[in-house]
Short mmCIF file of C-alpha atoms in Angstrom, two decimals:
data_model
loop_
_atom_site.label_atom_id
_atom_site.label_comp_id
_atom_site.label_asym_id
_atom_site.label_seq_id
_atom_site.Cartn_x
_atom_site.Cartn_y
_atom_site.Cartn_z
CA UNK X 1 0.00 0.00 0.00
CA UNK X 2 1.63 3.15 -1.27
CA UNK X 3 0.68 5.60 1.44
CA UNK X 4 3.57 7.88 0.54
CA UNK X 5 4.20 8.64 -3.10
CA UNK X 6 6.98 10.41 -4.90
CA UNK X 7 5.74 10.56 -8.45
CA UNK X 8 8.90 11.93 -10.03
CA UNK X 9 11.60 9.26 -10.18
CA UNK X 10 14.18 11.82 -11.29
CA UNK X 11 14.85 15.54 -11.44
CA UNK X 12 17.66 17.45 -13.10
CA UNK X 13 18.48 21.09 -12.30
CA UNK X 14 21.27 23.51 -12.99
CA UNK X 15 23.68 24.48 -10.23
CA UNK X 16 22.50 27.60 -8.43
CA UNK X 17 18.84 27.11 -9.34
CA UNK X 18 16.06 25.86 -7.10
CA UNK X 19 15.31 22.15 -6.75
CA UNK X 20 11.74 21.24 -5.78
CA UNK X 21 11.01 17.68 -4.77
CA UNK X 22 7.42 16.65 -4.21
CA UNK X 23 5.71 14.07 -2.06
CA UNK X 24 2.04 13.10 -1.66
CA UNK X 25 0.48 10.99 1.06
CA UNK X 26 -2.88 9.34 1.51
CA UNK X 27 -3.08 8.61 5.24
CA UNK X 28 -4.65 11.55 7.04
CA UNK X 29 -3.28 10.19 10.33
CA UNK X 30 0.28 11.06 9.33
CA UNK X 31 1.49 13.91 11.49
CA UNK X 32 5.26 13.83 11.19
CA UNK X 33 7.18 14.04 7.95
CA UNK X 34 10.86 13.72 7.14
CA UNK X 35 13.18 13.99 4.18
CA UNK X 36 16.22 11.76 3.85
CA UNK X 37 19.04 11.94 1.35
CA UNK X 38 20.84 8.85 0.14
CA UNK X 39 24.17 8.56 -1.64
CA UNK X 40 25.16 5.29 -3.34
CA UNK X 41 26.52 2.63 -0.97
CA UNK X 42 25.38 4.61 2.08
CA UNK X 43 22.31 4.52 4.26
CA UNK X 44 19.74 7.32 4.15
CA UNK X 45 20.84 10.50 5.93
CA UNK X 46 18.31 12.66 7.76
CA UNK X 47 17.86 16.05 6.17
CA UNK X 48 14.88 17.90 7.61
CA UNK X 49 11.54 17.19 9.26
CA UNK X 50 8.22 18.90 9.86
CA UNK X 51 5.38 18.32 12.26
CA UNK X 52 1.79 18.66 11.13
CA UNK X 53 1.30 21.65 13.39
CA UNK X 54 3.55 23.63 11.08
CA UNK X 55 3.36 24.40 7.39
CA UNK X 56 7.00 25.32 6.87
CA UNK X 57 10.37 24.42 8.31
CA UNK X 58 13.66 25.86 7.15
CA UNK X 59 17.24 24.77 7.69
CA UNK X 60 19.84 26.62 5.70
CA UNK X 61 19.36 25.91 2.00
CA UNK X 62 16.61 23.39 2.73
CA UNK X 63 12.94 24.24 3.30
CA UNK X 64 10.08 21.81 3.67
CA UNK X 65 6.51 22.93 3.03
CA UNK X 66 3.48 21.01 4.21
CA UNK X 67 -0.02 21.40 2.75
CA UNK X 68 -2.24 19.24 4.94
CA UNK X 69 -5.43 19.88 3.00
CA UNK X 70 -3.77 18.64 -0.17
CA UNK X 71 -1.81 15.93 1.66
CA UNK X 72 1.29 17.22 -0.05
CA UNK X 73 4.74 18.21 1.01
CA UNK X 74 7.69 19.54 -0.88
CA UNK X 75 11.39 20.05 -0.30
CA UNK X 76 13.03 23.14 -1.72
CA UNK X 77 16.79 23.37 -2.09
CA UNK X 78 18.12 26.84 -2.84
CA UNK X 79 20.65 27.25 -4.30
CA UNK X 80 21.24 23.74 -5.59
CA UNK X 81 24.81 22.46 -5.54
CA UNK X 82 26.39 19.49 -7.36
CA UNK X 83 26.95 17.83 -3.96
CA UNK X 84 23.17 17.73 -3.54
CA UNK X 85 22.98 15.08 -6.26
CA UNK X 86 21.50 12.04 -4.51
CA UNK X 87 18.25 10.13 -4.06
CA UNK X 88 15.78 11.93 -1.80
CA UNK X 89 13.20 10.00 0.19
CA UNK X 90 10.10 11.41 1.77
CA UNK X 91 8.88 9.61 4.92
CA UNK X 92 5.85 9.92 7.16
CA UNK X 93 4.56 8.51 10.42
CA UNK X 94 1.42 8.73 12.54
CA UNK X 95 1.57 9.69 16.23
CA UNK X 96 5.34 9.21 16.13
CA UNK X 97 4.71 5.53 15.53
CA UNK X 98 7.72 3.62 14.52
CA UNK X 99 6.53 2.13 11.28
CA UNK X 100 7.62 5.05 9.16
CA UNK X 101 6.43 4.89 5.56
CA UNK X 102 8.78 5.91 2.81
CA UNK X 103 8.21 7.04 -0.73
CA UNK X 104 10.10 5.38 -3.58
CA UNK X 105 12.55 8.26 -3.85
CA UNK X 106 13.48 10.94 -6.38
CA UNK X 107 16.94 11.00 -7.91
CA UNK X 108 18.18 14.60 -8.04
CA UNK X 109 20.99 15.53 -10.39
CA UNK X 110 22.49 18.99 -10.08
CA UNK X 111 24.53 19.90 -13.14
CA UNK X 112 27.51 22.27 -12.82
CA UNK S 1 29.33 9.36 18.01
CA UNK S 2 30.54 6.83 15.47
CA UNK S 3 27.17 6.37 13.77
CA UNK S 4 25.22 3.19 13.12
CA UNK S 5 27.35 0.33 11.83
CA UNK S 6 26.26 -2.84 10.09
CA UNK S 7 28.09 -6.04 9.36
CA UNK S 8 28.59 -7.51 6.85
CA UNK S 9 28.16 -4.90 4.14
CA UNK S 10 27.56 -7.56 1.51
CA UNK S 11 26.40 -11.15 1.75
CA UNK S 12 25.97 -13.65 -1.06
CA UNK S 13 24.30 -16.89 -0.11
CA UNK S 14 22.65 -19.84 -1.76
CA UNK S 15 18.94 -20.37 -1.53
CA UNK S 16 18.02 -22.36 1.55
CA UNK S 17 20.95 -21.18 3.66
CA UNK S 18 20.60 -19.16 6.85
CA UNK S 19 22.15 -15.72 7.19
CA UNK S 20 22.64 -13.38 10.14
CA UNK S 21 23.28 -9.64 10.07
CA UNK S 22 24.49 -7.45 12.89
CA UNK S 23 23.70 -3.84 13.69
CA UNK S 24 25.45 -1.63 16.23
CA UNK S 25 23.39 1.47 16.95
CA UNK S 26 24.57 4.87 18.08
CA UNK S 27 25.43 4.55 21.74
CA UNK S 28 22.73 5.91 24.08
CA UNK S 29 20.06 5.37 21.41
CA UNK S 30 17.44 3.18 23.02
CA UNK S 31 15.47 2.42 19.85
CA UNK S 32 16.66 0.25 17.03
CA UNK S 33 14.87 -0.43 13.74
CA UNK S 34 15.25 -2.82 10.85
CA UNK S 35 14.13 -1.96 7.33
CA UNK S 36 14.34 -3.67 3.98
CA UNK S 37 14.89 -1.83 0.72
CA UNK S 38 14.51 -3.30 -2.75
CA UNK S 39 15.57 -1.71 -6.02
CA UNK S 40 13.58 1.37 -6.93
CA UNK S 41 11.70 1.44 -3.64
CA UNK S 42 12.03 3.25 -0.37
CA UNK S 43 12.88 1.45 2.87
CA UNK S 44 10.09 -0.75 4.27
CA UNK S 45 9.74 -1.12 8.03
CA UNK S 46 10.35 -4.61 9.40
CA UNK S 47 10.59 -4.33 13.17
CA UNK S 48 11.80 -2.17 16.05
CA UNK S 49 13.16 -2.53 19.56
CA UNK S 50 13.02 -0.27 22.53
CA UNK S 51 15.98 -1.35 24.61
CA UNK S 52 15.84 -5.15 24.49
CA UNK S 53 12.09 -5.42 23.91
CA UNK S 54 10.83 -6.05 20.39
CA UNK S 55 7.73 -3.88 20.34
CA UNK S 56 6.49 -4.03 16.80
CA UNK S 57 6.78 -6.30 13.80
CA UNK S 58 5.60 -5.69 10.26
CA UNK S 59 3.57 -8.28 8.39
CA UNK S 60 6.57 -8.31 6.04
CA UNK S 61 8.51 -10.14 8.73
CA UNK S 62 7.69 -13.75 7.93
CA UNK S 63 8.33 -16.68 10.26
CA UNK S 64 11.71 -17.18 8.61
CA UNK S 65 12.89 -13.84 9.97
CA UNK S 66 13.90 -13.29 13.57
CA UNK S 67 15.48 -10.29 15.23
CA UNK S 68 17.04 -9.97 18.64
CA UNK S 69 18.56 -7.27 20.78
CA UNK S 70 19.62 -9.26 23.82
CA UNK S 71 21.25 -6.57 25.93
CA UNK S 72 19.61 -3.52 24.49
CA UNK S 73 22.73 -2.63 22.53
CA UNK S 74 23.53 -4.39 19.25
CA UNK S 75 20.92 -6.31 17.29
CA UNK S 76 20.94 -9.29 14.96
CA UNK S 77 18.57 -10.12 12.13
CA UNK S 78 18.50 -13.75 11.03
CA UNK S 79 16.86 -15.09 7.90
CA UNK S 80 16.35 -18.82 7.79
CA UNK S 81 15.99 -20.86 4.60
CA UNK S 82 16.68 -17.87 2.40
CA UNK S 83 14.70 -17.39 -0.80
CA UNK S 84 15.57 -15.37 -3.87
CA UNK S 85 12.88 -12.89 -2.92
CA UNK S 86 14.87 -12.07 0.21
CA UNK S 87 17.52 -10.36 -1.92
CA UNK S 88 17.51 -6.75 -0.80
CA UNK S 89 19.34 -4.11 1.19
CA UNK S 90 18.73 -4.55 4.91
CA UNK S 91 19.00 -1.26 6.76
CA UNK S 92 19.31 -0.68 10.46
CA UNK S 93 18.51 2.63 12.15
CA UNK S 94 18.56 3.91 15.70
CA UNK S 95 17.01 6.81 17.55
CA UNK S 96 16.76 8.35 20.96
CA UNK S 97 13.15 7.82 21.96
CA UNK S 98 10.81 8.62 19.11
CA UNK S 99 13.17 11.08 17.53
CA UNK S 100 14.86 11.14 14.18
CA UNK S 101 16.11 7.79 12.98
CA UNK S 102 19.74 7.56 11.91
CA UNK S 103 20.55 4.86 9.41
CA UNK S 104 23.52 2.58 8.98
CA UNK S 105 25.08 1.82 5.58
CA UNK S 106 23.05 -1.36 5.13
CA UNK S 107 23.79 -4.99 4.35
CA UNK S 108 23.19 -6.00 0.76
CA UNK S 109 21.95 -9.60 0.57
CA UNK S 110 22.05 -11.56 -2.67
CA UNK S 111 20.42 -14.98 -2.70
CA UNK S 112 21.47 -17.14 -5.64
#
């Protein structure tokens, strides 16, 4: 059951421009959302999170936006850098339960 | 903080054999999680421990799978009578309470 969906398998942007990665979810009980970044041969690395009581959380070049009515969240990276090239996973959980659900990932390529 | 470590990083085994993986979490993290990731998909939750107690198991965790965390520190995941469908990346993560989960590099299992 695909409760978390990342419909774009890949995204390519130019260095210095904005990268926008999208994620949709179906379970209205989800109240905590995270983004992870994964390089080849490594485990996912935590990037940024947001609770459902907020609609925006910012950390340096990374901002996550949450639209609860649309069951949609997005990750903005500004400005994008070649080192940002990786697979990005969106994840969600309900009531801080431990069975976090992940999307299938979006491969971001930032071209110099 | 040396991060989450997993051993081995790669395992090739023949169908029907048993395999065991080890995970060492970040020290002072009381929660430990196991996930499985197949090609093109995000991590799928298998099970989690709080200290030495296994508190939740996914329906993905068949009877051939068993996980332990005997002293509340490292954990092992054993797969008995491996099948080709068990081929995947097995990821371990740890967290302090219900906080952000930090992942290890994973163990890639290939069943021939």
